[in-house]
PDB file of C-alpha atoms and ligand atoms in Angstrom:
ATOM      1  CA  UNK A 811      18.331   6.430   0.520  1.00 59.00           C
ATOM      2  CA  UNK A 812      18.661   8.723   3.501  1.00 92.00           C
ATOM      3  CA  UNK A 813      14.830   9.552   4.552  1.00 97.00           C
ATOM      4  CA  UNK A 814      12.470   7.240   5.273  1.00 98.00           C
ATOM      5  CA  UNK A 815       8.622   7.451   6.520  1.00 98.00           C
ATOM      6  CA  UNK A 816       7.809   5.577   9.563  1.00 99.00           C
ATOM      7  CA  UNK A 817       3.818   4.938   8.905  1.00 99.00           C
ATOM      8  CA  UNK A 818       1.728   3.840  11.508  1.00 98.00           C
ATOM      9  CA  UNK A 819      -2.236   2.779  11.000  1.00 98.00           C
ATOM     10  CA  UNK A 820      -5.109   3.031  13.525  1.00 98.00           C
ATOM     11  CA  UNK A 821      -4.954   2.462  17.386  1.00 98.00           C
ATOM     12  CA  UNK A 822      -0.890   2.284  17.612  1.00 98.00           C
ATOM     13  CA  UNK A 823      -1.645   5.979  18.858  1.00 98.00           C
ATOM     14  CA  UNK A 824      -3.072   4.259  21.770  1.00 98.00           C
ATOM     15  CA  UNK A 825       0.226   2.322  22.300  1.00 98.00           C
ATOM     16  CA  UNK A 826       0.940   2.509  26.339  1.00 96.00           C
ATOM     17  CA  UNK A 827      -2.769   1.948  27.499  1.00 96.00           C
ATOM     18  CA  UNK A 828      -3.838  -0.233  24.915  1.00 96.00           C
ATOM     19  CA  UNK A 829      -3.782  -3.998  25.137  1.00 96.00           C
ATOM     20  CA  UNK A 830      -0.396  -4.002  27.375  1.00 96.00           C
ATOM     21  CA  UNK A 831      -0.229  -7.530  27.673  1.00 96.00           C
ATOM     22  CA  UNK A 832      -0.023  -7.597  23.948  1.00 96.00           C
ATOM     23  CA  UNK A 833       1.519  -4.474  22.544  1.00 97.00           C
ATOM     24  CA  UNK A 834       3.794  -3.897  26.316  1.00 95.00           C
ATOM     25  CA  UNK A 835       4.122  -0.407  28.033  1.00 96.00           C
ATOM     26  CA  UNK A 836       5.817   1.593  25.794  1.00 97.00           C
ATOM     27  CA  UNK A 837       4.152   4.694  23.973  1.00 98.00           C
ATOM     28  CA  UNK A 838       3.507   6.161  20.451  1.00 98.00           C
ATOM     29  CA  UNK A 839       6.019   9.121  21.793  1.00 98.00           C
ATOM     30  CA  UNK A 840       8.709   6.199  23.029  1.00 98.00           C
ATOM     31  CA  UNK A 841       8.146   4.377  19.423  1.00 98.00           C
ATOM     32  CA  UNK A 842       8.835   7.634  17.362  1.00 98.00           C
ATOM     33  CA  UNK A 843      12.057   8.418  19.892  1.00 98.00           C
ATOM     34  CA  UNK A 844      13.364   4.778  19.167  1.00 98.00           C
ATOM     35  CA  UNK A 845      12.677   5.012  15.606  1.00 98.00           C
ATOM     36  CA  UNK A 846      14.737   8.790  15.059  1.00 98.00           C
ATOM     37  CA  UNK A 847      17.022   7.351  17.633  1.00 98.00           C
ATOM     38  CA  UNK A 848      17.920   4.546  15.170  1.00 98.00           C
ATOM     39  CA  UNK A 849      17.872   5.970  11.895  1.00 98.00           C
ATOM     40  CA  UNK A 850      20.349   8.815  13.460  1.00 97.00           C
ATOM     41  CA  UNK A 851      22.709   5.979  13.775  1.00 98.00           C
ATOM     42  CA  UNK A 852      21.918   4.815  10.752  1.00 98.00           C
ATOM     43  CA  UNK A 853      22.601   7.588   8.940  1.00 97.00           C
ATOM     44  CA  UNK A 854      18.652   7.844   8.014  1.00 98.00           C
ATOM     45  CA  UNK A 855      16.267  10.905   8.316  1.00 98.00           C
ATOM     46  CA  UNK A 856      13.499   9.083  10.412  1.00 98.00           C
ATOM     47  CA  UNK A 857       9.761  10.630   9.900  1.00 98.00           C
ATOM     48  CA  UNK A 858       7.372   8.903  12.776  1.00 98.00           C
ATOM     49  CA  UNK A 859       3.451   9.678  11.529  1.00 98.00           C
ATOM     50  CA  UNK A 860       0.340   7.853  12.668  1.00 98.00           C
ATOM     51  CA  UNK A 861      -3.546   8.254  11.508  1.00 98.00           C
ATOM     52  CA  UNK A 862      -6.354   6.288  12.747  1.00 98.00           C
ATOM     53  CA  UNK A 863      -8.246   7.583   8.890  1.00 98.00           C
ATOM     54  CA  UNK A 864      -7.340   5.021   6.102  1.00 98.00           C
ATOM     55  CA  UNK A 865      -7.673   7.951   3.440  1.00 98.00           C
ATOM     56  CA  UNK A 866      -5.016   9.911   5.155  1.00 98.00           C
ATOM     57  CA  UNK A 867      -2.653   7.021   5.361  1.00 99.00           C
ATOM     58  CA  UNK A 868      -3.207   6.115   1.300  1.00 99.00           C
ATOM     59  CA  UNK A 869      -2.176  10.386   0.746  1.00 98.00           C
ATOM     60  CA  UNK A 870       0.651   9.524   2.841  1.00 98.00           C
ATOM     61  CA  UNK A 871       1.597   6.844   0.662  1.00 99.00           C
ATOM     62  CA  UNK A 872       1.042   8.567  -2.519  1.00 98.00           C
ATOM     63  CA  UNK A 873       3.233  11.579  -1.180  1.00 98.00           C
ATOM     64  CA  UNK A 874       6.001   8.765  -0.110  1.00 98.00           C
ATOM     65  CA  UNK A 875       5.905   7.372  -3.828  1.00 98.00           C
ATOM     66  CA  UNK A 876       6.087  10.365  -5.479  1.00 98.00           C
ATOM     67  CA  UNK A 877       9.051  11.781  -3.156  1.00 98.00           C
ATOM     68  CA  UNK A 878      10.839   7.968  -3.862  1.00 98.00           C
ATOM     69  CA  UNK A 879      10.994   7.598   0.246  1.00 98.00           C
ATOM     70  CA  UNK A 880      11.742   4.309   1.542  1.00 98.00           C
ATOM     71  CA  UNK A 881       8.507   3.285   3.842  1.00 98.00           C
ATOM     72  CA  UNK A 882       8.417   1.268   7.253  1.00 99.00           C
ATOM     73  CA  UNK A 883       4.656   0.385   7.425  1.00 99.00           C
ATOM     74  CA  UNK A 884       2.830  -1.126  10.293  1.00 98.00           C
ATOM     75  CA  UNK A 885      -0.635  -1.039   8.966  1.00 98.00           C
ATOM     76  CA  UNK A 886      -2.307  -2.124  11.795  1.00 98.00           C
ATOM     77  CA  UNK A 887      -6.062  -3.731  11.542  1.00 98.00           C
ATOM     78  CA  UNK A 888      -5.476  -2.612   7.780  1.00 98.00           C
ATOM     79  CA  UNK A 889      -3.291  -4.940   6.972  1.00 98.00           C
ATOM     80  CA  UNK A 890      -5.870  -7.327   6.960  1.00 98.00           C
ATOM     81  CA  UNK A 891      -8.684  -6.072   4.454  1.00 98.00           C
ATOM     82  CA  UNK A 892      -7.482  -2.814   3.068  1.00 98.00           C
ATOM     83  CA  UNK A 893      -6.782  -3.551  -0.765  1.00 98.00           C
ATOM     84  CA  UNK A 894      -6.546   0.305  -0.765  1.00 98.00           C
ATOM     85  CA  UNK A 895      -3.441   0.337   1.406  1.00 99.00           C
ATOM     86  CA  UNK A 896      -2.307  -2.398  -0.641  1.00 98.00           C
ATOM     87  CA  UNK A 897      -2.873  -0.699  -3.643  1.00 98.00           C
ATOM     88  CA  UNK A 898      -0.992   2.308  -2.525  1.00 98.00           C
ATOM     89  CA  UNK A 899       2.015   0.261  -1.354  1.00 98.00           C
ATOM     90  CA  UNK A 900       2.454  -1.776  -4.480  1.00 98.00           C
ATOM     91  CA  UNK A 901       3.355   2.208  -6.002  1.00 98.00           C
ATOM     92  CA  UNK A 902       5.431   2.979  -4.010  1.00 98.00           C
ATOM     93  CA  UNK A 903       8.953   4.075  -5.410  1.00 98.00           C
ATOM     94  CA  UNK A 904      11.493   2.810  -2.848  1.00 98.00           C
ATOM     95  CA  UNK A 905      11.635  -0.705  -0.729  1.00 98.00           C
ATOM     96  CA  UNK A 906       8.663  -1.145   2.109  1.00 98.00           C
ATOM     97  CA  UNK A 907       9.417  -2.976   5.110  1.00 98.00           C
ATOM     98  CA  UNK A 908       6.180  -4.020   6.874  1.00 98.00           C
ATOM     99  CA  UNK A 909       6.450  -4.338  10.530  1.00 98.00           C
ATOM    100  CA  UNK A 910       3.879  -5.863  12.818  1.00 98.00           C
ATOM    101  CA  UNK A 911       4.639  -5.263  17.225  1.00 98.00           C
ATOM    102  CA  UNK A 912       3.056  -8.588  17.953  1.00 98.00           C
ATOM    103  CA  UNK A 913       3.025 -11.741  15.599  1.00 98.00           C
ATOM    104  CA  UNK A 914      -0.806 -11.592  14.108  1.00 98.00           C
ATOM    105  CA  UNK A 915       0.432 -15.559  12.862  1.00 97.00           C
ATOM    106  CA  UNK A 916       0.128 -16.548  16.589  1.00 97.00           C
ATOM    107  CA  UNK A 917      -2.921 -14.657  17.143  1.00 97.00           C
ATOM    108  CA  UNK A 918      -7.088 -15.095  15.774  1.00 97.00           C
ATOM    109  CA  UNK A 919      -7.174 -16.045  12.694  1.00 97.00           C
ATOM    110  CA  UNK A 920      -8.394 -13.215  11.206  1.00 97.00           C
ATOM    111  CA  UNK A 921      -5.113 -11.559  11.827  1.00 98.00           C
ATOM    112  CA  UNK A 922      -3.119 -14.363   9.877  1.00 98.00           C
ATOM    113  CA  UNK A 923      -3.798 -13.343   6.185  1.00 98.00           C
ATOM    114  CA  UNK A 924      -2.041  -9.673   5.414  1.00 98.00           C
ATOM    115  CA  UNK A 925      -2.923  -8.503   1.961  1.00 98.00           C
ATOM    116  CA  UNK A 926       0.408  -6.111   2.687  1.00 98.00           C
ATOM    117  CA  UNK A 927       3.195  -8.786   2.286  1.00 98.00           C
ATOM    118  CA  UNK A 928       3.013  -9.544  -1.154  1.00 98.00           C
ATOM    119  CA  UNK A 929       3.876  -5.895  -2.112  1.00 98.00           C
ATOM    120  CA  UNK A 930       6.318  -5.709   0.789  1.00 98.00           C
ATOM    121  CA  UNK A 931      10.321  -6.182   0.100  1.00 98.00           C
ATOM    122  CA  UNK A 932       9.909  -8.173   3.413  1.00 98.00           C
ATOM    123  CA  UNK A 933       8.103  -8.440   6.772  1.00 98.00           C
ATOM    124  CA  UNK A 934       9.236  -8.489  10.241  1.00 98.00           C
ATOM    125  CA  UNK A 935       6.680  -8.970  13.164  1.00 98.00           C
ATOM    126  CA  UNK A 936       6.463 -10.273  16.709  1.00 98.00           C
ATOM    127  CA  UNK A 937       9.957  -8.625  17.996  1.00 98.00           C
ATOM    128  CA  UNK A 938       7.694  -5.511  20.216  1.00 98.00           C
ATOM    129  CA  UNK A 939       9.155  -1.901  19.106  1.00 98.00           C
ATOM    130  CA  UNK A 940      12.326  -4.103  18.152  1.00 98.00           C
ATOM    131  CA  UNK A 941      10.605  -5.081  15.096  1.00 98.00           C
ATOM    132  CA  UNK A 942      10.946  -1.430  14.072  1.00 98.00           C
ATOM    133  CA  UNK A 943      14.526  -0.797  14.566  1.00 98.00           C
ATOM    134  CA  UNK A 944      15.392  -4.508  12.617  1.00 98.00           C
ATOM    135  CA  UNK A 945      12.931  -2.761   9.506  1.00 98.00           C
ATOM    136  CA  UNK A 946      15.289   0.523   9.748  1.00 98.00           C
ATOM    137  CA  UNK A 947      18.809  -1.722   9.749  1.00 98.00           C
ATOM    138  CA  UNK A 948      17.501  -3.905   6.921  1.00 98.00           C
ATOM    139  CA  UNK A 949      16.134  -0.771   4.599  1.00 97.00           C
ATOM    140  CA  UNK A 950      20.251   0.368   5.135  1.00 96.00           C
TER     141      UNK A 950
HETATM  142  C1  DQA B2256      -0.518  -5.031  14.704  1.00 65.54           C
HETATM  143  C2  DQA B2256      -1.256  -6.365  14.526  1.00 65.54           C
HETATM  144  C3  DQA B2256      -2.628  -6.152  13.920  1.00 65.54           C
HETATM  145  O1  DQA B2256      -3.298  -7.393  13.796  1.00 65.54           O
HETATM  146  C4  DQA B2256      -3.458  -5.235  14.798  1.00 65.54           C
HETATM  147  O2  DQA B2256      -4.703  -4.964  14.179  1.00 65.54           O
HETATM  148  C5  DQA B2256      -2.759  -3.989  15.189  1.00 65.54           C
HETATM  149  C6  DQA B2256      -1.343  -4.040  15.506  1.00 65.54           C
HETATM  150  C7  DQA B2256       0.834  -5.197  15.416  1.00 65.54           C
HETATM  151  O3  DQA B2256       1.639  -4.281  15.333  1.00 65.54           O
HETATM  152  O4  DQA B2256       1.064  -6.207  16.073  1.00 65.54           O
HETATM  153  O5  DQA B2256      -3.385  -2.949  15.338  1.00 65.54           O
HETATM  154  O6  DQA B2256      -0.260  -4.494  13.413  1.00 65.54           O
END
């Protein structure tokens, strides 16, 4: 495995100005420099992509499965009610990481059921943009 997709769902385009208390300063252009950063040193081709459109993140999904590309997912607000992500991720080819900035356990409770993490090879939240670089290093 030497490519992976780095697949980020709605608002995490917003990183910087959005929430800062919860999601911190840095921005979707910082995220997508740490995450080819890291895979470069990991040996891994690093593809950063983020859609706000559940549709287009399901087509990315499909298009990871049928390439057999390892996936780091943060599906944002999806992760919570979108058996259509789910759906996509449990056909995918290659391990999926799911990665989460903050730890939705700690938060409402609507955020403490992910219908992601059953299909997932494993999760990692609550570690900021860190939680992105520990998904790359455990997919190698
Ligand atoms: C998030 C947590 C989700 O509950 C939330 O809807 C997000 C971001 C995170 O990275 O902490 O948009 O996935």
């Amino acid at each position: 495995m030497s490519e992976v997709l780095v697949l980020n769902g709605p608002n995490l385009g917003r990183l910087g100005t959005r929430e800062p208390e919860i999601y911190g300063h840095a921005t979707f252009a910082d995220l997508e420099s740490l995450c080819v950063h890291t895979g470069s040193e990991l040996g891994l081709t690093v593809e950063v992509r983020q859609t706000d459109d559940e549709a287009e993140l399901i087509h990315w999904l499909h298009e990871a499965a049928d390439r057999g590309v390892a996936v780091v997912l943060n599906p944002a607000a999806f992760t919570h009610y979108s058996y259509a992500v789910r759906d996509a991720c449990a056909a995918l080819t290659a391990p999926l990481i799911e990665v989460h900035i903050s730890n939705p356990a700690a938060r409402e409770e609507f955020r403490h059921t992910s219908v992601i993490s059953a299909v997932a090879r494993g999760t990692i939240t609550g570690f900021g943009l860190q939680s992105y670089v520990l998904a790359l290093r455990a997919l190698v």
